[in-house]
Amino acid sequence: MDESSTTKRLVDGEHCDSLPIDDRGLAYGDGVFETVLVAAGQPVWWTEHLARLRHGAARLGIEAPADARWDADAAKLIEANRSPSPSVLKLILTRGSGGRGYSPQTAVMPRRIAQLGPAPVIDSRWRRDGICLRLCDLRLSIQPRLAGIKHLNRLEQVLARAEWNDAEIAEGVLLDIEGNVVCATAANLFIVRDGRVLTPSIENCGVAGVCRAHLLRVTSASVETASVNDMLAADELFVCSSVRGILPVVALGDHRWSIGPVTRHCMALLANTSPAFADHAH
Amino acid sequence: MDESSTTKRLVDGEHCDSLPIDDRGLAYGDGVFETVLVAAGQPVWWTEHLARLRHGAARLGIEAPADARWDADAAKLIEANRSPSPSVLKLILTRGSGGRGYSPQTAVMPRRIAQLGPAPVIDSRWRRDGICLRLCDLRLSIQPRLAGIKHLNRLEQVLARAEWNDAEIAEGVLLDIEGNVVCATAANLFIVRDGRVLTPSIENCGVAGVCRAHLLRVTSASVETASVNDMLAADELFVCSSVRGILPVVALGDHRWSIGPVTRHCMALLANTSPAFADHAH
């Protein structure tokens, strides 16, 4: 497919590869985003992604566009880029242009950005054989006003992800400044112990992942505080995201796990949601 | 002056009003910025602003361009927009385009943005009669890895500044989540008490202001932890920024202050630095 001949990016519904310099998304990270897996021409968990985007925008006081606008953007991009392989649709909503300084009152028109790109390459062994994690040095700050929102202020994740450049390490575990386990850099974390399934709270920091929310709905998993020791004492460990699905964890530093029955059960639940999550090779 | 006929914005030194959608400044707030007062055609504290930008970029692992590039940008913009009134030169350095996900390793070329705009309108009474502050509800999170840096992750400041829309209130005081006084939304804070001058630490959060650093150099002010009670018990209080200079504080909630001799002395020191800080009307 010729990159230049197809529409990959829309700004307010029109083909456009650039953004005005005075957009507050650039100036302050003043906006929210979603990354949506598109498999067999269908955005996976589309309703849930749009709901989270609306909810995050509301918490920041940004007026979200009608879902029908995003529907139209998605349809236009997917239609123009038919592909047998999965892709990722990234939505960004910024508060728009304007305002001198931080006050958001003068920014009148939120800006809608949609772009389609290839899905991240997942090593085919990761789902089958599990992944290795590292424990990141960076500690997440505690900010209940922003916690859970998939907003554009992501320097903590950038710094954490910059800690390693070893292709054998797929993800990094993030603790908050109090030492609680929170999540991975671009995924949520689930801990299986003594037959119970739990995922850390994202009330203080972290992102309320769409895949995490799905698993909380369709399993008996609960939200609990977890220490590093809780994580290391786990019977099974896995990370999940709406783009990569579930990746079983088999190593963190010197600790080793095998892929257990709860993880396999959750992976099967996801494969029922979309065949993309059953495909080892994408 | 006709807005459209002059060059107000440069991207990598070339006239350009827009930014590629895939810039990491938009995606993650992955960059740093400076706002520089330009008075009588001269950027004020230019060397200090460039040094802070370089230092912030280094802490984020972004390679800063040679100062000569920014010099050329500034000269080009100021020459094209000669004006008797002060203006503000905003510099943004992003990690550039690229990268799938948070990893910064794939972004190869930082992007340099410079734009010139009018200086913020300062109510002529503010310097003469002092300003009113509010105590913001939002508490700053504690993140030593980002503290001090003027980075593009500024949602906390946006949310704090959104707390009021009363033109009589010029600034808001920000506490950290532990209750320590840190700064204002777009300025640093100085407290005068019993003949001593202090400004809160920015080791945990807040921005290392260029005007703050200047005052720490040219006065006997010290950096100390300050509680709300320390602030309210102050003999004098003022905020400062490199764009607005010093603004004396005369009210915070029910508390009232008059403009005292230490504040006037510091204002006189600033007026020696640039006539822009002596001009009540700009």
Coordinates of C-alpha atoms in Angstrom, one line a residue:
Chain A
M1 CA 0.0 0.0 0.0
D2 CA 1.4 3.4 -1.0
E3 CA 1.6 5.5 2.2
S4 CA 1.1 8.7 0.4
S5 CA -1.9 7.7 -1.7
T6 CA -4.3 6.9 1.2
T7 CA -5.8 8.9 3.9
K8 CA -4.2 7.9 7.2
R9 CA -4.9 11.0 9.3
L10 CA -8.0 13.1 9.8
V11 CA -8.2 16.4 11.7
D12 CA -11.8 17.3 12.5
G13 CA -12.8 14.8 9.9
E14 CA -10.7 16.2 7.0
H15 CA -7.6 14.7 5.6
C16 CA -4.7 16.5 7.3
D17 CA -1.2 15.5 8.4
S18 CA -0.6 18.5 10.6
L19 CA -1.8 20.4 13.6
P20 CA -1.8 24.1 14.3
I21 CA 1.2 25.1 16.5
D22 CA -1.1 26.8 18.9
D23 CA -3.0 23.7 19.8
R24 CA -3.1 23.1 23.6
G25 CA -2.5 19.4 23.1
L26 CA 1.1 20.4 22.2
A27 CA 1.4 23.3 24.6
Y28 CA 0.2 21.5 27.7
G29 CA -0.8 18.0 26.8
D30 CA -4.3 19.3 27.2
G31 CA -6.3 16.4 25.9
V32 CA -7.0 12.7 25.9
F33 CA -6.4 9.8 23.5
E34 CA -7.4 6.3 22.7
T35 CA -5.6 3.5 20.8
V36 CA -8.1 1.1 19.3
L37 CA -7.3 -2.3 17.8
V38 CA -8.9 -2.7 14.4
A39 CA -9.2 -6.4 13.3
A40 CA -11.1 -7.6 10.2
G41 CA -12.2 -4.1 9.6
Q42 CA -13.8 -3.7 13.0
P43 CA -12.6 -1.5 15.9
V44 CA -12.5 -3.8 19.0
W45 CA -14.3 -2.4 22.1
W46 CA -15.2 0.7 20.1
T47 CA -18.1 1.6 22.4
E48 CA -15.9 1.2 25.5
H49 CA -13.1 3.3 24.0
L50 CA -15.5 6.1 23.1
A51 CA -17.0 6.0 26.6
R52 CA -13.6 6.3 28.2
L53 CA -12.6 9.2 26.0
R54 CA -15.9 11.0 26.8
H55 CA -15.4 10.4 30.5
G56 CA -11.7 11.5 30.5
A57 CA -12.6 14.6 28.5
A58 CA -15.4 15.5 31.0
R59 CA -13.0 15.2 33.9
L60 CA -10.7 17.7 32.2
G61 CA -13.6 20.0 31.2
I62 CA -13.3 19.4 27.5
E63 CA -16.5 19.0 25.5
A64 CA -16.3 15.7 23.6
P65 CA -17.7 15.5 20.1
A66 CA -20.7 13.3 19.4
D67 CA -19.7 9.7 19.0
A68 CA -21.1 9.8 15.5
R69 CA -18.2 12.0 14.5
W70 CA -15.7 9.4 15.7
D71 CA -17.8 6.7 14.0
A72 CA -17.5 8.6 10.7
D73 CA -13.7 9.1 11.2
A74 CA -13.2 5.5 11.9
A75 CA -15.3 4.4 8.9
K76 CA -13.5 6.7 6.6
L77 CA -10.0 5.6 7.6
I78 CA -10.8 1.9 7.7
E79 CA -12.5 2.1 4.3
A80 CA -9.5 3.9 2.8
N81 CA -7.0 1.4 4.2
R82 CA -8.4 -2.1 3.8
S83 CA -5.9 -4.6 5.1
P84 CA -6.0 -8.2 6.2
S85 CA -3.6 -7.5 9.1
P86 CA -4.7 -5.8 12.3
S87 CA -4.2 -2.0 12.6
V88 CA -4.5 0.5 15.3
L89 CA -6.7 3.6 15.2
K90 CA -5.5 6.4 17.4
L91 CA -8.0 9.0 18.5
I92 CA -6.8 12.3 20.1
L93 CA -9.1 14.9 21.5
T94 CA -7.4 18.2 22.5
R95 CA -9.0 21.3 24.0
G96 CA -8.1 23.0 20.7
S97 CA -6.3 26.2 19.9
G98 CA -6.1 29.2 22.0
G99 CA -5.7 30.7 25.3
R100 CA -2.8 32.7 26.5
G101 CA -1.4 30.7 29.4
Y102 CA -3.0 27.9 31.3
S103 CA -6.6 29.1 31.5
P104 CA -8.8 26.8 29.4
Q105 CA -11.7 29.3 29.3
T106 CA -10.5 30.9 26.0
A107 CA -10.2 27.6 24.1
V108 CA -13.5 27.4 22.4
M109 CA -13.4 24.5 20.0
P110 CA -11.9 21.1 20.9
R111 CA -10.0 19.4 18.1
R112 CA -10.5 15.8 16.9
I113 CA -7.7 13.8 15.5
A114 CA -7.9 10.3 14.1
Q115 CA -5.0 8.3 12.6
L116 CA -4.7 4.7 11.4
G117 CA -1.4 2.8 11.6
P118 CA -0.2 -0.8 11.7
A119 CA -0.7 -2.7 14.9
P120 CA 2.4 -3.0 17.0
V121 CA 4.5 -6.0 16.0
I122 CA 4.1 -8.6 18.8
D123 CA 6.7 -11.2 19.0
S124 CA 4.9 -14.5 18.1
R125 CA 6.4 -16.1 21.2
W126 CA 5.0 -13.6 23.6
R127 CA 1.5 -15.0 23.8
R128 CA 2.6 -18.6 23.5
D129 CA 5.6 -18.6 25.8
G130 CA 5.0 -15.5 27.9
I131 CA 7.0 -12.3 28.4
C132 CA 9.8 -11.0 30.6
L133 CA 9.2 -7.8 32.7
R134 CA 11.5 -5.4 34.4
L135 CA 10.8 -3.4 37.6
C136 CA 11.1 0.2 36.5
D137 CA 13.1 2.7 38.7
L138 CA 10.7 5.5 37.9
R139 CA 7.9 5.7 40.5
L140 CA 4.5 7.1 39.4
S141 CA 3.4 10.3 41.1
I142 CA 0.1 10.3 42.9
Q143 CA -2.5 12.6 41.4
P144 CA -6.2 11.5 41.9
R145 CA -7.4 14.4 39.7
L146 CA -5.7 12.8 36.7
A147 CA -5.6 9.1 37.7
G148 CA -7.4 6.7 35.4
I149 CA -7.6 9.2 32.5
K150 CA -5.8 8.4 29.3
H151 CA -4.6 12.0 29.0
L152 CA -1.7 13.4 26.9
N153 CA 0.6 14.0 29.9
R154 CA 2.7 10.9 29.5
L155 CA 6.3 11.9 30.4
E156 CA 6.4 9.4 33.3
Q157 CA 5.7 6.6 30.9
V158 CA 8.2 7.9 28.4
L159 CA 10.9 8.1 31.1
A160 CA 10.0 4.6 32.4
R161 CA 10.1 3.1 28.9
A162 CA 13.5 4.7 28.3
E163 CA 15.0 2.6 31.1
W164 CA 15.6 -0.4 28.9
N165 CA 16.3 -1.1 25.2
D166 CA 16.5 -4.9 25.4
A167 CA 14.0 -6.5 23.0
E168 CA 13.7 -9.5 25.3
I169 CA 12.0 -7.4 27.9
A170 CA 8.4 -6.7 26.7
E171 CA 7.2 -4.4 29.5
G172 CA 8.1 -2.7 32.8
V173 CA 6.2 -2.7 36.0
L174 CA 5.5 0.7 37.6
L175 CA 5.2 1.3 41.3
D176 CA 3.8 4.5 42.7
I177 CA 5.9 6.7 45.0
E178 CA 4.5 4.9 48.0
G179 CA 5.8 1.6 46.6
N180 CA 2.4 0.1 45.5
V181 CA 2.3 -1.9 42.3
V182 CA 0.2 0.0 39.7
C183 CA 0.6 -1.1 36.1
A184 CA 3.0 -1.6 33.3
T185 CA 4.2 1.3 31.0
A186 CA 1.5 0.6 28.4
A187 CA -0.7 -2.1 30.0
N188 CA -2.5 -3.0 33.1
L189 CA -1.4 -5.8 35.4
F190 CA -3.3 -8.8 36.9
I191 CA -2.1 -10.9 39.8
V192 CA -3.5 -14.5 40.5
R193 CA -2.9 -15.8 44.0
D194 CA -4.5 -18.6 45.9
G195 CA -7.3 -18.8 43.3
R196 CA -8.1 -15.1 43.5
V197 CA -7.6 -12.6 40.7
L198 CA -6.8 -9.0 41.4
T199 CA -5.6 -5.9 39.6
P200 CA -4.2 -2.8 41.4
S201 CA -6.4 0.3 41.9
I202 CA -5.9 3.2 39.5
E203 CA -7.5 5.8 41.9
N204 CA -4.1 7.5 42.5
C205 CA -2.3 6.9 39.2
G206 CA -2.3 4.7 36.2
V207 CA -4.8 4.4 33.3
A208 CA -8.2 2.7 33.5
G209 CA -7.5 0.3 30.7
V210 CA -10.3 -0.9 28.4
C211 CA -9.1 -4.5 28.5
R212 CA -8.7 -4.3 32.3
A213 CA -12.4 -3.0 32.6
H214 CA -13.5 -5.9 30.3
L215 CA -11.8 -8.5 32.5
L216 CA -13.3 -6.9 35.6
R217 CA -16.7 -7.3 34.0
V218 CA -16.4 -10.8 32.7
T219 CA -14.4 -12.5 35.5
S220 CA -14.5 -12.4 39.3
A221 CA -11.3 -10.3 39.5
S222 CA -11.3 -7.6 42.1
V223 CA -9.4 -4.3 42.5
E224 CA -7.0 -4.3 45.4
T225 CA -3.8 -2.7 46.6
A226 CA -0.8 -4.8 45.8
S227 CA 2.8 -4.6 47.1
V228 CA 5.9 -5.8 45.2
N229 CA 5.8 -8.8 47.5
D230 CA 2.2 -9.6 46.6
M231 CA 3.2 -9.5 43.0
L232 CA 6.3 -11.7 43.5
A233 CA 4.3 -14.2 45.5
A234 CA 1.7 -14.5 42.7
D235 CA 0.8 -17.9 41.3
E236 CA 0.3 -16.3 37.9
L237 CA 0.9 -12.9 36.5
F238 CA -0.2 -11.2 33.3
V239 CA -0.5 -7.8 31.6
C240 CA -3.2 -6.7 29.3
S241 CA -4.1 -3.9 26.9
S242 CA -6.8 -3.3 24.4
V243 CA -4.3 -3.4 21.6
R244 CA -2.1 -6.3 22.6
G245 CA -4.6 -8.4 24.6
I246 CA -3.3 -10.6 27.4
L247 CA 0.4 -11.3 27.6
P248 CA 1.4 -13.9 30.2
V249 CA 4.4 -13.0 32.4
V250 CA 7.0 -15.7 32.9
A251 CA 9.9 -13.6 34.3
L252 CA 10.6 -10.5 36.4
G253 CA 14.2 -10.2 37.5
D254 CA 15.1 -13.5 39.1
H255 CA 11.5 -14.6 39.5
R256 CA 10.0 -17.1 37.2
W257 CA 6.4 -18.2 36.5
S258 CA 4.8 -20.6 34.2
I259 CA 1.6 -19.8 32.3
G260 CA -1.3 -21.0 34.5
P261 CA -4.9 -21.9 34.1
V262 CA -6.4 -18.6 35.1
T263 CA -4.3 -16.7 32.6
R264 CA -5.3 -19.2 29.9
H265 CA -8.9 -18.9 30.8
C266 CA -8.8 -15.1 30.6
M267 CA -6.9 -15.4 27.2
A268 CA -9.7 -17.6 25.9
L269 CA -12.3 -15.1 27.1
L270 CA -10.5 -12.4 25.1
A271 CA -10.2 -14.6 22.0
N272 CA -14.0 -14.9 22.1
T273 CA -14.2 -11.1 22.0
S274 CA -12.0 -10.7 18.9
P275 CA -10.1 -13.3 16.8
A276 CA -7.3 -10.8 16.8
F277 CA -6.5 -11.9 20.4
A278 CA -6.4 -15.5 19.3
D279 CA -3.9 -14.9 16.6
H280 CA -0.4 -15.6 17.9
A281 CA 1.3 -14.2 14.9
H282 CA 0.1 -10.6 14.6
Chain B
M1 CA 0.4 44.9 11.8
D2 CA -1.2 42.4 9.5
E3 CA -1.1 39.0 11.2
S4 CA -0.9 37.1 7.9
S5 CA 1.9 39.1 6.3
T6 CA 4.6 38.5 8.9
T7 CA 6.4 35.5 10.2
K8 CA 5.3 34.7 13.7
R9 CA 6.1 31.0 13.9
L10 CA 9.1 28.9 12.9
V11 CA 9.5 25.2 12.9
D12 CA 13.2 24.1 12.7
G13 CA 13.9 27.6 11.5
E14 CA 11.4 27.7 8.7
H15 CA 8.2 29.7 8.6
C16 CA 5.5 27.2 9.4
D17 CA 2.2 27.4 11.3
S18 CA 1.7 23.7 11.9
L19 CA 3.2 20.6 13.3
P20 CA 3.2 17.0 12.0
I21 CA 0.5 14.9 13.8
D22 CA 3.0 12.3 14.8
D23 CA 5.1 14.7 16.9
R24 CA 5.7 13.3 20.4
G25 CA 5.1 16.8 21.9
L26 CA 1.4 16.2 21.0
A27 CA 1.3 12.5 21.7
Y28 CA 2.9 12.5 25.1
G29 CA 3.9 16.1 26.0
D30 CA 7.4 14.8 25.3
G31 CA 9.3 18.1 25.3
V32 CA 10.2 21.3 27.1
F33 CA 9.3 25.0 26.6
E34 CA 10.3 28.5 27.5
T35 CA 8.4 31.8 27.4
V36 CA 10.8 34.7 27.0
L37 CA 9.9 38.4 27.5
V38 CA 11.1 40.5 24.5
A39 CA 11.4 44.2 25.4
A40 CA 12.9 46.9 23.2
G41 CA 13.8 44.1 20.7
Q42 CA 15.8 42.2 23.2
P43 CA 14.9 38.8 24.8
V44 CA 15.3 39.3 28.6
W45 CA 17.3 36.6 30.4
W46 CA 18.0 34.9 27.1
T47 CA 21.1 33.1 28.2
E48 CA 19.3 31.8 31.3
H49 CA 16.2 30.6 29.3
L50 CA 18.4 28.7 26.9
A51 CA 20.4 27.1 29.8
R52 CA 17.2 26.0 31.5
L53 CA 15.8 24.6 28.2
R54 CA 19.1 22.6 27.6
H55 CA 19.1 21.4 31.2
G56 CA 15.4 20.3 31.0
A57 CA 16.0 18.6 27.7
A58 CA 19.0 16.7 29.1
R59 CA 17.0 15.4 32.0
L60 CA 14.4 14.0 29.6
G61 CA 17.1 12.6 27.3
I62 CA 16.3 15.0 24.4
E63 CA 19.3 16.4 22.5
A64 CA 19.0 20.2 22.5
P65 CA 20.0 22.1 19.4
A66 CA 22.9 24.5 19.5
D67 CA 22.0 27.8 21.1
A68 CA 23.0 29.5 17.8
R69 CA 19.8 27.9 16.3
W70 CA 17.6 29.5 18.8
D71 CA 19.6 32.8 18.5
A72 CA 18.8 32.7 14.7
D73 CA 15.1 31.9 15.3
A74 CA 14.8 34.8 17.8
A75 CA 16.6 37.3 15.5
K76 CA 14.4 36.3 12.6
L77 CA 11.1 36.6 14.5
I78 CA 12.0 39.8 16.3
E79 CA 13.3 41.4 13.1
A80 CA 10.1 40.5 11.2
N81 CA 7.8 41.9 14.0
R82 CA 9.3 45.1 15.2
S83 CA 7.1 46.6 17.8
P84 CA 7.4 49.2 20.5
S85 CA 5.4 47.1 23.0
P86 CA 6.8 44.0 24.7
S87 CA 6.2 40.6 23.2
V88 CA 6.7 37.0 24.3
L89 CA 8.9 34.6 22.4
K90 CA 7.8 31.0 23.1
L91 CA 10.3 28.2 22.4
I92 CA 9.2 24.6 22.3
L93 CA 11.6 21.7 21.9
T94 CA 10.0 18.3 21.3
R95 CA 11.6 14.9 21.0
G96 CA 10.3 15.0 17.4
S97 CA 8.3 12.6 15.3
G98 CA 8.2 8.9 15.7
G99 CA 8.2 6.0 17.8
R100 CA 5.4 3.5 18.3
G101 CA 4.5 3.8 21.9
Y102 CA 6.3 5.4 24.7
S103 CA 9.8 4.3 23.9
P104 CA 11.9 7.4 23.0
Q105 CA 14.6 5.4 21.3
T106 CA 13.0 5.6 17.8
A107 CA 12.6 9.4 17.7
V108 CA 15.7 10.5 16.0
M109 CA 15.3 14.3 15.4
P110 CA 14.1 16.7 18.0
R111 CA 11.9 19.5 16.7
R112 CA 12.4 23.2 17.4
I113 CA 9.5 25.5 17.5
A114 CA 9.7 29.3 18.0
Q115 CA 6.7 31.7 18.0
L116 CA 6.3 35.3 18.8
G117 CA 3.2 36.8 20.3
P118 CA 2.1 39.9 22.3
A119 CA 3.1 40.0 25.9
P120 CA 0.2 39.1 28.3
V121 CA -1.9 42.1 29.2
I122 CA -1.0 43.0 32.8
D123 CA -3.6 45.1 34.6
S124 CA -1.7 48.4 35.2
R125 CA -2.8 48.3 38.8
W126 CA -1.2 44.9 39.5
R127 CA 2.3 46.2 40.0
R128 CA 1.3 49.4 41.7
D129 CA -1.4 48.1 44.0
G130 CA -0.7 44.4 44.2
I131 CA -2.7 41.4 43.3
C132 CA -5.2 39.0 44.9
L133 CA -4.5 35.3 45.0
R134 CA -6.7 32.3 45.6
L135 CA -5.6 29.0 47.2
C136 CA -6.2 26.3 44.6
D137 CA -8.0 23.1 45.5
L138 CA -5.8 21.1 43.1
R139 CA -2.7 19.7 44.8
L140 CA 0.5 19.2 42.8
S141 CA 1.7 15.6 42.6
I142 CA 5.3 14.8 43.8
Q143 CA 7.6 13.6 41.0
P144 CA 11.3 14.4 41.6
R145 CA 12.1 13.1 38.1
L146 CA 10.1 15.9 36.5
A147 CA 10.3 18.6 39.2
G148 CA 11.8 21.9 38.2
I149 CA 11.6 21.1 34.4
K150 CA 9.4 23.4 32.3
H151 CA 8.1 20.4 30.4
L152 CA 5.0 20.1 28.3
N153 CA 3.0 18.0 30.8
R154 CA 1.0 20.8 32.3
L155 CA -2.5 19.4 33.0
E156 CA -2.2 20.1 36.7
Q157 CA -1.7 23.8 35.9
V158 CA -4.6 23.8 33.4
L159 CA -6.9 22.2 36.0
A160 CA -5.7 24.6 38.7
R161 CA -6.1 27.7 36.5
A162 CA -9.6 26.5 35.5
E163 CA -10.7 26.8 39.2
W164 CA -11.5 30.5 38.8
N165 CA -12.7 33.0 36.2
D166 CA -12.7 36.2 38.2
A167 CA -10.5 38.8 36.6
E168 CA -9.8 40.3 40.0
I169 CA -7.8 37.2 41.0
A170 CA -4.5 37.2 39.2
E171 CA -3.0 34.0 40.4
G172 CA -3.6 30.8 42.4
V173 CA -1.3 29.3 45.1
L174 CA -0.5 25.6 44.6
L175 CA 0.2 23.2 47.4
D176 CA 1.7 19.8 46.9
I177 CA -0.2 16.7 48.0
E178 CA 1.6 16.9 51.4
G179 CA 0.3 20.4 52.0
N180 CA 3.5 22.3 51.4
V181 CA 3.3 25.6 49.5
V182 CA 5.1 25.3 46.1
C183 CA 4.3 28.1 43.7
A184 CA 1.5 29.8 41.7
T185 CA 0.0 28.4 38.5
A186 CA 2.4 30.4 36.3
A187 CA 4.8 32.0 38.7
N188 CA 7.0 31.3 41.6
L189 CA 6.3 32.5 45.1
F190 CA 8.5 34.5 47.6
I191 CA 7.7 34.9 51.3
V192 CA 9.2 37.6 53.5
R193 CA 9.1 37.0 57.2
D194 CA 11.1 38.6 60.1
G195 CA 13.5 40.1 57.6
R196 CA 14.2 36.8 55.8
V197 CA 13.2 36.1 52.2
L198 CA 12.4 32.5 51.2
T199 CA 11.0 30.6 48.2
P200 CA 9.7 27.1 48.4
S201 CA 11.8 24.2 47.1
I202 CA 11.0 22.8 43.6
E203 CA 12.7 19.5 44.2
N204 CA 9.4 17.6 44.3
C205 CA 7.2 19.6 42.0
G206 CA 6.9 23.0 40.4
V207 CA 9.1 24.8 37.9
A208 CA 12.6 26.3 38.4
G209 CA 11.6 29.8 37.3
V210 CA 14.2 32.0 35.6
C211 CA 13.1 35.1 37.6
R212 CA 13.2 33.0 40.8
A213 CA 16.7 31.9 40.0
H214 CA 17.7 35.5 39.3
L215 CA 16.3 36.6 42.7
L216 CA 18.1 33.8 44.4
R217 CA 21.4 35.0 42.8
V218 CA 21.0 38.7 43.5
T219 CA 19.4 38.7 46.9
S220 CA 20.0 36.8 50.2
A221 CA 16.8 34.8 49.6
S222 CA 16.9 31.1 50.5
V223 CA 15.1 28.0 49.5
E224 CA 13.0 26.5 52.3
T225 CA 9.9 24.4 52.9
A226 CA 6.9 26.5 53.6
S227 CA 3.5 25.6 55.0
V228 CA 0.3 27.5 54.4
N229 CA 0.7 29.0 57.9
D230 CA 4.2 30.2 57.0
M231 CA 2.7 31.9 54.0
L232 CA -0.2 33.4 55.8
A233 CA 2.1 34.7 58.6
A234 CA 4.3 36.4 56.1
D235 CA 5.1 40.1 56.4
E236 CA 5.2 40.4 52.6
L237 CA 4.4 38.1 49.8
F238 CA 5.0 38.3 46.1
V239 CA 5.0 36.2 42.9
C240 CA 7.4 36.4 40.1
S241 CA 7.9 35.2 36.5
S242 CA 10.3 36.0 33.8
V243 CA 7.4 37.4 31.6
R244 CA 5.5 39.4 34.3
G245 CA 8.3 40.2 36.7
I246 CA 7.3 40.7 40.3
L247 CA 3.7 41.2 41.3
P248 CA 3.2 42.0 45.0
V249 CA 0.4 40.1 46.7
V250 CA -2.1 42.1 48.8
A251 CA -4.8 39.5 49.4
L252 CA -5.3 35.7 49.7
G253 CA -8.8 34.8 50.9
D254 CA -9.4 36.9 54.0
H255 CA -5.7 37.7 54.5
R256 CA -4.4 41.2 53.6
W257 CA -0.9 42.5 53.1
S258 CA 0.5 45.8 52.1
I259 CA 3.4 46.1 49.7
G260 CA 6.5 46.1 51.8
P261 CA 10.1 47.3 51.5
V262 CA 11.6 44.0 50.6
T263 CA 9.2 43.5 47.7
R264 CA 9.9 47.1 46.5
H265 CA 13.6 46.4 46.7
C266 CA 13.3 43.3 44.6
M267 CA 11.1 45.1 42.1
A268 CA 13.8 47.8 41.8
L269 CA 16.4 45.1 41.2
L270 CA 14.3 43.7 38.4
A271 CA 13.7 47.1 36.9
N272 CA 17.5 47.4 36.6
T273 CA 17.5 44.2 34.6
S274 CA 15.0 45.3 32.1
P275 CA 13.0 48.5 31.7
A276 CA 10.0 46.2 30.8
F277 CA 9.8 45.4 34.5
A278 CA 9.6 49.1 35.4
D279 CA 6.8 49.8 33.0
H280 CA 3.5 49.7 34.9
A281 CA 1.4 49.9 31.8
H282 CA 2.5 47.0 29.7

